[in-house]
Amino acid sequence: PLKENGTEQIIEQPIAVLVYNGQQFNVPLKCYYLDNLFEFDGDGLDGCLRFIPTIDGQQGNPLGAGLYLSPKVRVTLFSRLFLFNEDSKYFKLVYDDSKGMPLAVYNGRLIGPLKIWEISYPDNLVIPKEYYSEVLPDPRVDRPMQ
């Protein structure tokens, strides 16, 4: 929902519309991202809505689409670095072509920028021995998908 604030519009806490067994439920989302991360207290769905623009021909809408990030996806390194543009002590953004190719829906297709980070490993990083093993902890991950 949008709220008028004098000369600008403010996005209030988004509401997810969920349907189960034909019954509709309106559940508040606990966060959204639009140039910055906005988080809300209280009850609600722990997922997050990442607004992205849509571009159709010569027409653009800065709030035209959104990506729903589940609670598990929301906290991943990918989401924090790529989708939320978070700074990190160990990852330094060294290349970003977002100015020329933003994350957007372009003529119905999801497009996005190329981003490259330089990694600075901490001096006290300990790598478990099993990471060097040639035996997978779960052999099912090596089977082809069906």
Short mmCIF file of N, CA and C in Angstrom, two decimals:
data_model
loop_
_atom_site.label_atom_id
_atom_site.label_comp_id
_atom_site.label_asym_id
_atom_site.label_seq_id
_atom_site.Cartn_x
_atom_site.Cartn_y
_atom_site.Cartn_z
N PRO A 1 0.82 -1.20 0.00
CA PRO A 1 0.00 0.00 0.00
C PRO A 1 0.86 1.27 0.00
N LEU A 2 0.39 2.27 -0.72
CA LEU A 2 1.09 3.56 -0.79
C LEU A 2 0.38 4.57 0.09
N LYS A 3 1.17 5.45 0.70
CA LYS A 3 0.62 6.50 1.56
C LYS A 3 1.17 7.83 1.06
N GLU A 4 0.29 8.80 0.90
CA GLU A 4 0.70 10.15 0.48
C GLU A 4 1.34 10.88 1.65
N ASN A 5 2.48 11.53 1.35
CA ASN A 5 3.17 12.31 2.37
C ASN A 5 3.55 13.65 1.76
N GLY A 6 2.59 14.51 1.60
CA GLY A 6 2.87 15.80 0.97
C GLY A 6 3.11 15.64 -0.51
N THR A 7 4.37 15.75 -0.93
CA THR A 7 4.70 15.67 -2.36
C THR A 7 5.18 14.30 -2.79
N GLU A 8 5.31 13.35 -1.86
CA GLU A 8 5.82 12.03 -2.23
C GLU A 8 4.92 10.93 -1.72
N GLN A 9 5.13 9.74 -2.27
CA GLN A 9 4.40 8.57 -1.82
C GLN A 9 5.35 7.68 -1.04
N ILE A 10 4.86 7.13 0.04
CA ILE A 10 5.65 6.24 0.89
C ILE A 10 5.02 4.86 0.82
N ILE A 11 5.87 3.85 0.66
CA ILE A 11 5.39 2.47 0.64
C ILE A 11 5.28 1.99 2.08
N GLU A 12 4.08 1.57 2.45
CA GLU A 12 3.86 1.02 3.78
C GLU A 12 4.19 -0.47 3.76
N GLN A 13 4.03 -1.13 4.89
CA GLN A 13 4.32 -2.54 4.99
C GLN A 13 3.51 -3.33 3.97
N PRO A 14 4.19 -4.09 3.09
CA PRO A 14 3.46 -4.86 2.07
C PRO A 14 2.64 -5.99 2.70
N ILE A 15 1.59 -6.35 2.00
CA ILE A 15 0.70 -7.43 2.43
C ILE A 15 0.77 -8.54 1.39
N ALA A 16 1.06 -9.76 1.84
CA ALA A 16 1.03 -10.93 0.96
C ALA A 16 -0.38 -11.50 0.98
N VAL A 17 -0.91 -11.81 -0.19
CA VAL A 17 -2.24 -12.42 -0.29
C VAL A 17 -2.02 -13.91 -0.53
N LEU A 18 -2.40 -14.71 0.46
CA LEU A 18 -2.22 -16.16 0.39
C LEU A 18 -3.58 -16.82 0.29
N VAL A 19 -3.66 -17.89 -0.50
CA VAL A 19 -4.91 -18.63 -0.66
C VAL A 19 -4.65 -20.08 -0.28
N TYR A 20 -5.49 -20.60 0.61
CA TYR A 20 -5.38 -21.99 1.05
C TYR A 20 -6.79 -22.56 1.12
N ASN A 21 -7.02 -23.68 0.42
CA ASN A 21 -8.34 -24.31 0.38
C ASN A 21 -9.44 -23.32 0.01
N GLY A 22 -9.14 -22.46 -0.94
CA GLY A 22 -10.13 -21.50 -1.42
C GLY A 22 -10.36 -20.31 -0.50
N GLN A 23 -9.65 -20.27 0.62
CA GLN A 23 -9.82 -19.15 1.56
C GLN A 23 -8.62 -18.21 1.44
N GLN A 24 -8.90 -16.91 1.40
CA GLN A 24 -7.85 -15.90 1.24
C GLN A 24 -7.41 -15.36 2.59
N PHE A 25 -6.08 -15.22 2.75
CA PHE A 25 -5.50 -14.65 3.96
C PHE A 25 -4.57 -13.51 3.57
N ASN A 26 -4.67 -12.39 4.25
CA ASN A 26 -3.77 -11.26 4.04
C ASN A 26 -2.76 -11.25 5.19
N VAL A 27 -1.48 -11.44 4.84
CA VAL A 27 -0.43 -11.54 5.84
C VAL A 27 0.62 -10.47 5.56
N PRO A 28 0.97 -9.65 6.56
CA PRO A 28 2.00 -8.64 6.33
C PRO A 28 3.37 -9.27 6.11
N LEU A 29 4.14 -8.68 5.21
CA LEU A 29 5.53 -9.09 5.00
C LEU A 29 6.41 -8.30 5.96
N LYS A 30 7.46 -8.94 6.45
CA LYS A 30 8.30 -8.28 7.45
C LYS A 30 9.38 -7.39 6.84
N CYS A 31 9.53 -7.40 5.50
CA CYS A 31 10.50 -6.49 4.91
C CYS A 31 10.26 -6.31 3.42
N TYR A 32 10.81 -5.23 2.89
CA TYR A 32 10.89 -5.03 1.45
C TYR A 32 12.17 -4.27 1.14
N TYR A 33 12.62 -4.39 -0.11
CA TYR A 33 13.82 -3.68 -0.54
C TYR A 33 13.48 -2.83 -1.76
N LEU A 34 13.77 -1.54 -1.63
CA LEU A 34 13.66 -0.59 -2.74
C LEU A 34 14.72 0.47 -2.50
N ASP A 35 15.90 0.26 -3.06
CA ASP A 35 17.08 1.10 -2.84
C ASP A 35 17.66 0.95 -1.44
N ASN A 36 16.88 0.55 -0.48
CA ASN A 36 17.31 0.27 0.89
C ASN A 36 16.41 -0.83 1.44
N LEU A 37 16.90 -1.49 2.48
CA LEU A 37 16.11 -2.53 3.12
C LEU A 37 15.23 -1.90 4.20
N PHE A 38 13.93 -2.17 4.13
CA PHE A 38 12.98 -1.67 5.11
C PHE A 38 12.41 -2.87 5.85
N GLU A 39 12.57 -2.89 7.17
CA GLU A 39 12.10 -4.02 7.97
C GLU A 39 11.02 -3.55 8.94
N PHE A 40 10.10 -4.47 9.26
CA PHE A 40 8.96 -4.15 10.12
C PHE A 40 8.92 -5.11 11.30
N ASP A 41 8.54 -4.59 12.45
CA ASP A 41 8.39 -5.41 13.66
C ASP A 41 7.01 -6.06 13.67
N GLY A 42 6.84 -6.97 14.58
CA GLY A 42 5.53 -7.59 14.77
C GLY A 42 5.38 -8.87 13.98
N ASP A 43 4.17 -9.39 14.02
CA ASP A 43 3.87 -10.64 13.33
C ASP A 43 3.85 -10.43 11.83
N GLY A 44 4.09 -11.50 11.11
CA GLY A 44 4.03 -11.45 9.67
C GLY A 44 4.88 -12.53 9.04
N LEU A 45 4.89 -12.53 7.74
CA LEU A 45 5.66 -13.49 6.95
C LEU A 45 7.11 -13.03 6.93
N ASP A 46 8.03 -13.93 7.30
CA ASP A 46 9.45 -13.56 7.41
C ASP A 46 10.14 -13.35 6.07
N GLY A 47 9.45 -13.58 4.98
CA GLY A 47 10.03 -13.34 3.66
C GLY A 47 10.20 -11.86 3.39
N CYS A 48 10.73 -11.56 2.22
CA CYS A 48 11.00 -10.16 1.86
C CYS A 48 10.61 -9.95 0.39
N LEU A 49 10.13 -8.76 0.09
CA LEU A 49 9.77 -8.40 -1.28
C LEU A 49 10.84 -7.48 -1.84
N ARG A 50 11.48 -7.89 -2.94
CA ARG A 50 12.50 -7.08 -3.61
C ARG A 50 11.84 -6.46 -4.83
N PHE A 51 11.53 -5.15 -4.76
CA PHE A 51 10.92 -4.47 -5.90
C PHE A 51 11.93 -4.36 -7.03
N ILE A 52 11.47 -4.59 -8.26
CA ILE A 52 12.32 -4.39 -9.44
C ILE A 52 11.49 -3.69 -10.52
N PRO A 53 12.15 -2.90 -11.34
CA PRO A 53 11.41 -2.19 -12.39
C PRO A 53 11.02 -3.11 -13.54
N THR A 54 10.01 -2.69 -14.27
CA THR A 54 9.66 -3.35 -15.52
C THR A 54 9.91 -2.37 -16.65
N ILE A 55 10.37 -2.91 -17.77
CA ILE A 55 10.63 -2.09 -18.96
C ILE A 55 9.97 -2.80 -20.13
N ASP A 56 9.00 -2.13 -20.77
CA ASP A 56 8.32 -2.66 -21.95
C ASP A 56 8.46 -1.64 -23.06
N GLY A 57 9.31 -1.96 -24.03
CA GLY A 57 9.56 -1.00 -25.11
C GLY A 57 10.19 0.25 -24.53
N GLN A 58 9.52 1.38 -24.69
CA GLN A 58 10.03 2.65 -24.17
C GLN A 58 9.39 3.04 -22.83
N GLN A 59 8.52 2.19 -22.29
CA GLN A 59 7.82 2.48 -21.04
C GLN A 59 8.51 1.77 -19.88
N GLY A 60 8.64 2.47 -18.77
CA GLY A 60 9.24 1.88 -17.58
C GLY A 60 8.38 2.13 -16.35
N ASN A 61 8.41 1.19 -15.42
CA ASN A 61 7.69 1.33 -14.16
C ASN A 61 8.64 0.89 -13.05
N PRO A 62 9.11 1.82 -12.20
CA PRO A 62 10.09 1.46 -11.17
C PRO A 62 9.57 0.47 -10.13
N LEU A 63 8.25 0.35 -9.99
CA LEU A 63 7.66 -0.60 -9.04
C LEU A 63 6.86 -1.67 -9.77
N GLY A 64 7.25 -1.99 -10.99
CA GLY A 64 6.45 -2.85 -11.85
C GLY A 64 6.42 -4.31 -11.48
N ALA A 65 7.43 -4.79 -10.76
CA ALA A 65 7.49 -6.22 -10.43
C ALA A 65 8.18 -6.39 -9.09
N GLY A 66 8.14 -7.61 -8.61
CA GLY A 66 8.81 -7.90 -7.35
C GLY A 66 9.25 -9.34 -7.31
N LEU A 67 10.29 -9.59 -6.56
CA LEU A 67 10.75 -10.94 -6.29
C LEU A 67 10.44 -11.25 -4.84
N TYR A 68 9.72 -12.33 -4.60
CA TYR A 68 9.48 -12.75 -3.22
C TYR A 68 10.65 -13.62 -2.79
N LEU A 69 11.28 -13.26 -1.70
CA LEU A 69 12.40 -14.03 -1.15
C LEU A 69 11.93 -14.71 0.12
N SER A 70 11.94 -16.03 0.11
CA SER A 70 11.51 -16.79 1.28
C SER A 70 12.44 -16.48 2.46
N PRO A 71 12.03 -16.84 3.68
CA PRO A 71 12.90 -16.57 4.83
C PRO A 71 14.30 -17.17 4.68
N LYS A 72 14.40 -18.36 4.09
CA LYS A 72 15.72 -18.97 3.91
C LYS A 72 16.54 -18.24 2.86
N VAL A 73 15.92 -17.85 1.76
CA VAL A 73 16.64 -17.15 0.69
C VAL A 73 17.03 -15.74 1.14
N ARG A 74 16.17 -15.11 1.89
CA ARG A 74 16.39 -13.73 2.34
C ARG A 74 17.72 -13.54 3.05
N VAL A 75 18.18 -14.54 3.81
CA VAL A 75 19.40 -14.40 4.61
C VAL A 75 20.65 -14.94 3.92
N THR A 76 20.53 -15.41 2.68
CA THR A 76 21.70 -15.96 2.00
C THR A 76 22.67 -14.86 1.60
N LEU A 77 23.91 -15.27 1.37
CA LEU A 77 24.94 -14.33 0.93
C LEU A 77 24.57 -13.72 -0.42
N PHE A 78 24.00 -14.53 -1.32
CA PHE A 78 23.56 -14.03 -2.62
C PHE A 78 22.57 -12.88 -2.45
N SER A 79 21.55 -13.09 -1.63
CA SER A 79 20.55 -12.04 -1.43
C SER A 79 21.18 -10.80 -0.83
N ARG A 80 21.99 -10.99 0.20
CA ARG A 80 22.57 -9.84 0.89
C ARG A 80 23.50 -9.04 -0.02
N LEU A 81 24.34 -9.72 -0.80
CA LEU A 81 25.29 -9.00 -1.66
C LEU A 81 24.64 -8.54 -2.96
N PHE A 82 24.00 -9.44 -3.69
CA PHE A 82 23.51 -9.14 -5.04
C PHE A 82 22.18 -8.40 -5.03
N LEU A 83 21.22 -8.86 -4.24
CA LEU A 83 19.88 -8.27 -4.27
C LEU A 83 19.72 -7.07 -3.35
N PHE A 84 20.39 -7.08 -2.17
CA PHE A 84 20.24 -6.00 -1.20
C PHE A 84 21.42 -5.03 -1.20
N ASN A 85 22.42 -5.29 -2.03
CA ASN A 85 23.60 -4.40 -2.15
C ASN A 85 24.27 -4.11 -0.81
N GLU A 86 24.35 -5.11 0.04
CA GLU A 86 24.97 -4.94 1.35
C GLU A 86 26.48 -4.87 1.22
N ASP A 87 27.11 -4.08 2.06
CA ASP A 87 28.57 -4.07 2.15
C ASP A 87 28.99 -5.23 3.03
N SER A 88 30.19 -5.72 2.80
CA SER A 88 30.69 -6.85 3.57
C SER A 88 32.15 -6.64 3.90
N LYS A 89 32.53 -7.13 5.06
CA LYS A 89 33.93 -7.04 5.50
C LYS A 89 34.83 -7.90 4.61
N TYR A 90 34.31 -9.01 4.10
CA TYR A 90 35.13 -9.96 3.36
C TYR A 90 34.89 -9.97 1.85
N PHE A 91 33.87 -9.27 1.39
CA PHE A 91 33.57 -9.22 -0.04
C PHE A 91 33.53 -7.77 -0.50
N LYS A 92 34.43 -7.42 -1.42
CA LYS A 92 34.49 -6.04 -1.93
C LYS A 92 34.01 -6.06 -3.38
N LEU A 93 32.99 -5.28 -3.68
CA LEU A 93 32.46 -5.20 -5.04
C LEU A 93 33.48 -4.49 -5.92
N VAL A 94 33.99 -5.21 -6.94
CA VAL A 94 35.02 -4.62 -7.81
C VAL A 94 34.49 -4.33 -9.21
N TYR A 95 33.34 -4.90 -9.57
CA TYR A 95 32.75 -4.62 -10.88
C TYR A 95 31.24 -4.71 -10.76
N ASP A 96 30.56 -3.73 -11.35
CA ASP A 96 29.10 -3.70 -11.29
C ASP A 96 28.59 -2.90 -12.49
N ASP A 97 27.86 -3.56 -13.38
CA ASP A 97 27.30 -2.84 -14.53
C ASP A 97 25.80 -2.57 -14.37
N SER A 98 25.36 -2.38 -13.11
CA SER A 98 23.95 -2.10 -12.82
C SER A 98 23.44 -0.83 -13.48
N LYS A 99 24.32 0.14 -13.69
CA LYS A 99 23.88 1.41 -14.30
C LYS A 99 23.37 1.15 -15.73
N GLY A 100 24.04 0.27 -16.46
CA GLY A 100 23.64 -0.03 -17.83
C GLY A 100 22.62 -1.15 -17.94
N MET A 101 22.61 -2.05 -16.95
CA MET A 101 21.72 -3.22 -16.99
C MET A 101 21.24 -3.51 -15.57
N PRO A 102 20.22 -2.80 -15.10
CA PRO A 102 19.73 -3.05 -13.74
C PRO A 102 18.96 -4.36 -13.66
N LEU A 103 18.82 -4.86 -12.45
CA LEU A 103 17.94 -5.99 -12.24
C LEU A 103 16.54 -5.52 -12.57
N ALA A 104 15.90 -6.15 -13.56
CA ALA A 104 14.61 -5.66 -14.05
C ALA A 104 13.90 -6.76 -14.83
N VAL A 105 12.63 -6.53 -15.10
CA VAL A 105 11.88 -7.37 -16.04
C VAL A 105 11.80 -6.56 -17.33
N TYR A 106 12.49 -7.05 -18.36
CA TYR A 106 12.58 -6.35 -19.64
C TYR A 106 11.79 -7.13 -20.68
N ASN A 107 10.70 -6.53 -21.17
CA ASN A 107 9.81 -7.19 -22.14
C ASN A 107 9.45 -8.61 -21.69
N GLY A 108 9.12 -8.75 -20.40
CA GLY A 108 8.66 -10.03 -19.87
C GLY A 108 9.75 -10.97 -19.42
N ARG A 109 11.03 -10.59 -19.56
CA ARG A 109 12.13 -11.47 -19.17
C ARG A 109 12.93 -10.83 -18.05
N LEU A 110 13.31 -11.64 -17.08
CA LEU A 110 14.13 -11.15 -15.97
C LEU A 110 15.57 -10.98 -16.45
N ILE A 111 16.10 -9.78 -16.32
CA ILE A 111 17.49 -9.50 -16.69
C ILE A 111 18.20 -8.95 -15.47
N GLY A 112 19.51 -8.95 -15.52
CA GLY A 112 20.23 -8.40 -14.38
C GLY A 112 21.66 -8.08 -14.71
N PRO A 113 22.30 -7.38 -13.79
CA PRO A 113 23.67 -6.94 -14.00
C PRO A 113 24.68 -8.04 -13.73
N LEU A 114 25.89 -7.78 -14.17
CA LEU A 114 27.03 -8.61 -13.81
C LEU A 114 27.71 -7.91 -12.65
N LYS A 115 27.96 -8.66 -11.59
CA LYS A 115 28.66 -8.12 -10.42
C LYS A 115 29.78 -9.09 -10.06
N ILE A 116 30.94 -8.53 -9.73
CA ILE A 116 32.10 -9.34 -9.35
C ILE A 116 32.64 -8.80 -8.03
N TRP A 117 32.91 -9.72 -7.10
CA TRP A 117 33.45 -9.35 -5.80
C TRP A 117 34.85 -9.93 -5.63
N GLU A 118 35.68 -9.19 -4.92
CA GLU A 118 37.00 -9.67 -4.50
C GLU A 118 36.83 -10.19 -3.07
N ILE A 119 37.38 -11.37 -2.81
CA ILE A 119 37.23 -11.97 -1.49
C ILE A 119 38.50 -11.75 -0.67
N SER A 120 38.32 -11.33 0.57
CA SER A 120 39.42 -11.22 1.54
C SER A 120 39.17 -12.25 2.63
N TYR A 121 39.98 -13.29 2.64
CA TYR A 121 39.79 -14.34 3.63
C TYR A 121 40.34 -13.89 4.97
N PRO A 122 39.63 -14.16 6.05
CA PRO A 122 40.16 -13.79 7.37
C PRO A 122 41.37 -14.64 7.72
N ASP A 123 42.29 -14.08 8.48
CA ASP A 123 43.51 -14.80 8.86
C ASP A 123 43.20 -16.05 9.68
N ASN A 124 42.15 -16.03 10.44
CA ASN A 124 41.83 -17.16 11.32
C ASN A 124 40.85 -18.15 10.69
N LEU A 125 40.71 -18.13 9.38
CA LEU A 125 39.77 -19.03 8.70
C LEU A 125 40.24 -20.47 8.86
N VAL A 126 39.37 -21.32 9.36
CA VAL A 126 39.66 -22.74 9.51
C VAL A 126 38.76 -23.50 8.55
N ILE A 127 39.38 -24.30 7.68
CA ILE A 127 38.62 -25.08 6.71
C ILE A 127 38.56 -26.52 7.20
N PRO A 128 37.35 -27.04 7.44
CA PRO A 128 37.22 -28.42 7.92
C PRO A 128 37.83 -29.42 6.93
N LYS A 129 38.42 -30.49 7.47
CA LYS A 129 39.09 -31.50 6.64
C LYS A 129 38.15 -32.12 5.61
N GLU A 130 36.88 -32.29 5.97
CA GLU A 130 35.95 -32.94 5.04
C GLU A 130 35.73 -32.12 3.77
N TYR A 131 36.05 -30.83 3.79
CA TYR A 131 35.92 -30.01 2.58
C TYR A 131 36.94 -30.41 1.52
N TYR A 132 38.05 -31.01 1.94
CA TYR A 132 39.09 -31.44 1.00
C TYR A 132 38.87 -32.87 0.51
N SER A 133 37.92 -33.57 1.08
CA SER A 133 37.68 -34.96 0.74
C SER A 133 37.13 -35.10 -0.67
N GLU A 134 37.47 -36.20 -1.31
CA GLU A 134 36.93 -36.49 -2.64
C GLU A 134 35.65 -37.32 -2.53
N VAL A 135 35.30 -37.72 -1.32
CA VAL A 135 34.08 -38.47 -1.06
C VAL A 135 33.01 -37.49 -0.61
N LEU A 136 31.89 -37.51 -1.31
CA LEU A 136 30.81 -36.59 -0.96
C LEU A 136 30.09 -37.07 0.29
N PRO A 137 29.70 -36.14 1.18
CA PRO A 137 29.01 -36.55 2.40
C PRO A 137 27.67 -37.21 2.12
N ASP A 138 27.02 -36.84 1.03
CA ASP A 138 25.75 -37.44 0.64
C ASP A 138 25.88 -37.79 -0.84
N PRO A 139 26.04 -39.06 -1.19
CA PRO A 139 26.26 -39.45 -2.59
C PRO A 139 25.12 -39.09 -3.53
N ARG A 140 23.93 -38.81 -2.99
CA ARG A 140 22.80 -38.45 -3.84
C ARG A 140 23.04 -37.15 -4.61
N VAL A 141 23.90 -36.26 -4.11
CA VAL A 141 24.13 -34.98 -4.80
C VAL A 141 24.88 -35.16 -6.11
N ASP A 142 25.50 -36.32 -6.30
CA ASP A 142 26.27 -36.58 -7.52
C ASP A 142 25.42 -37.25 -8.61
N ARG A 143 24.19 -37.63 -8.28
CA ARG A 143 23.32 -38.28 -9.26
C ARG A 143 22.66 -37.25 -10.16
N PRO A 144 22.47 -37.57 -11.44
CA PRO A 144 21.78 -36.63 -12.33
C PRO A 144 20.33 -36.45 -11.90
N MET A 145 19.82 -35.26 -12.13
CA MET A 145 18.41 -34.99 -11.82
C MET A 145 17.52 -35.70 -12.82
N GLN A 146 16.35 -36.11 -12.37
CA GLN A 146 15.43 -36.82 -13.27
C GLN A 146 14.20 -36.02 -13.50
#
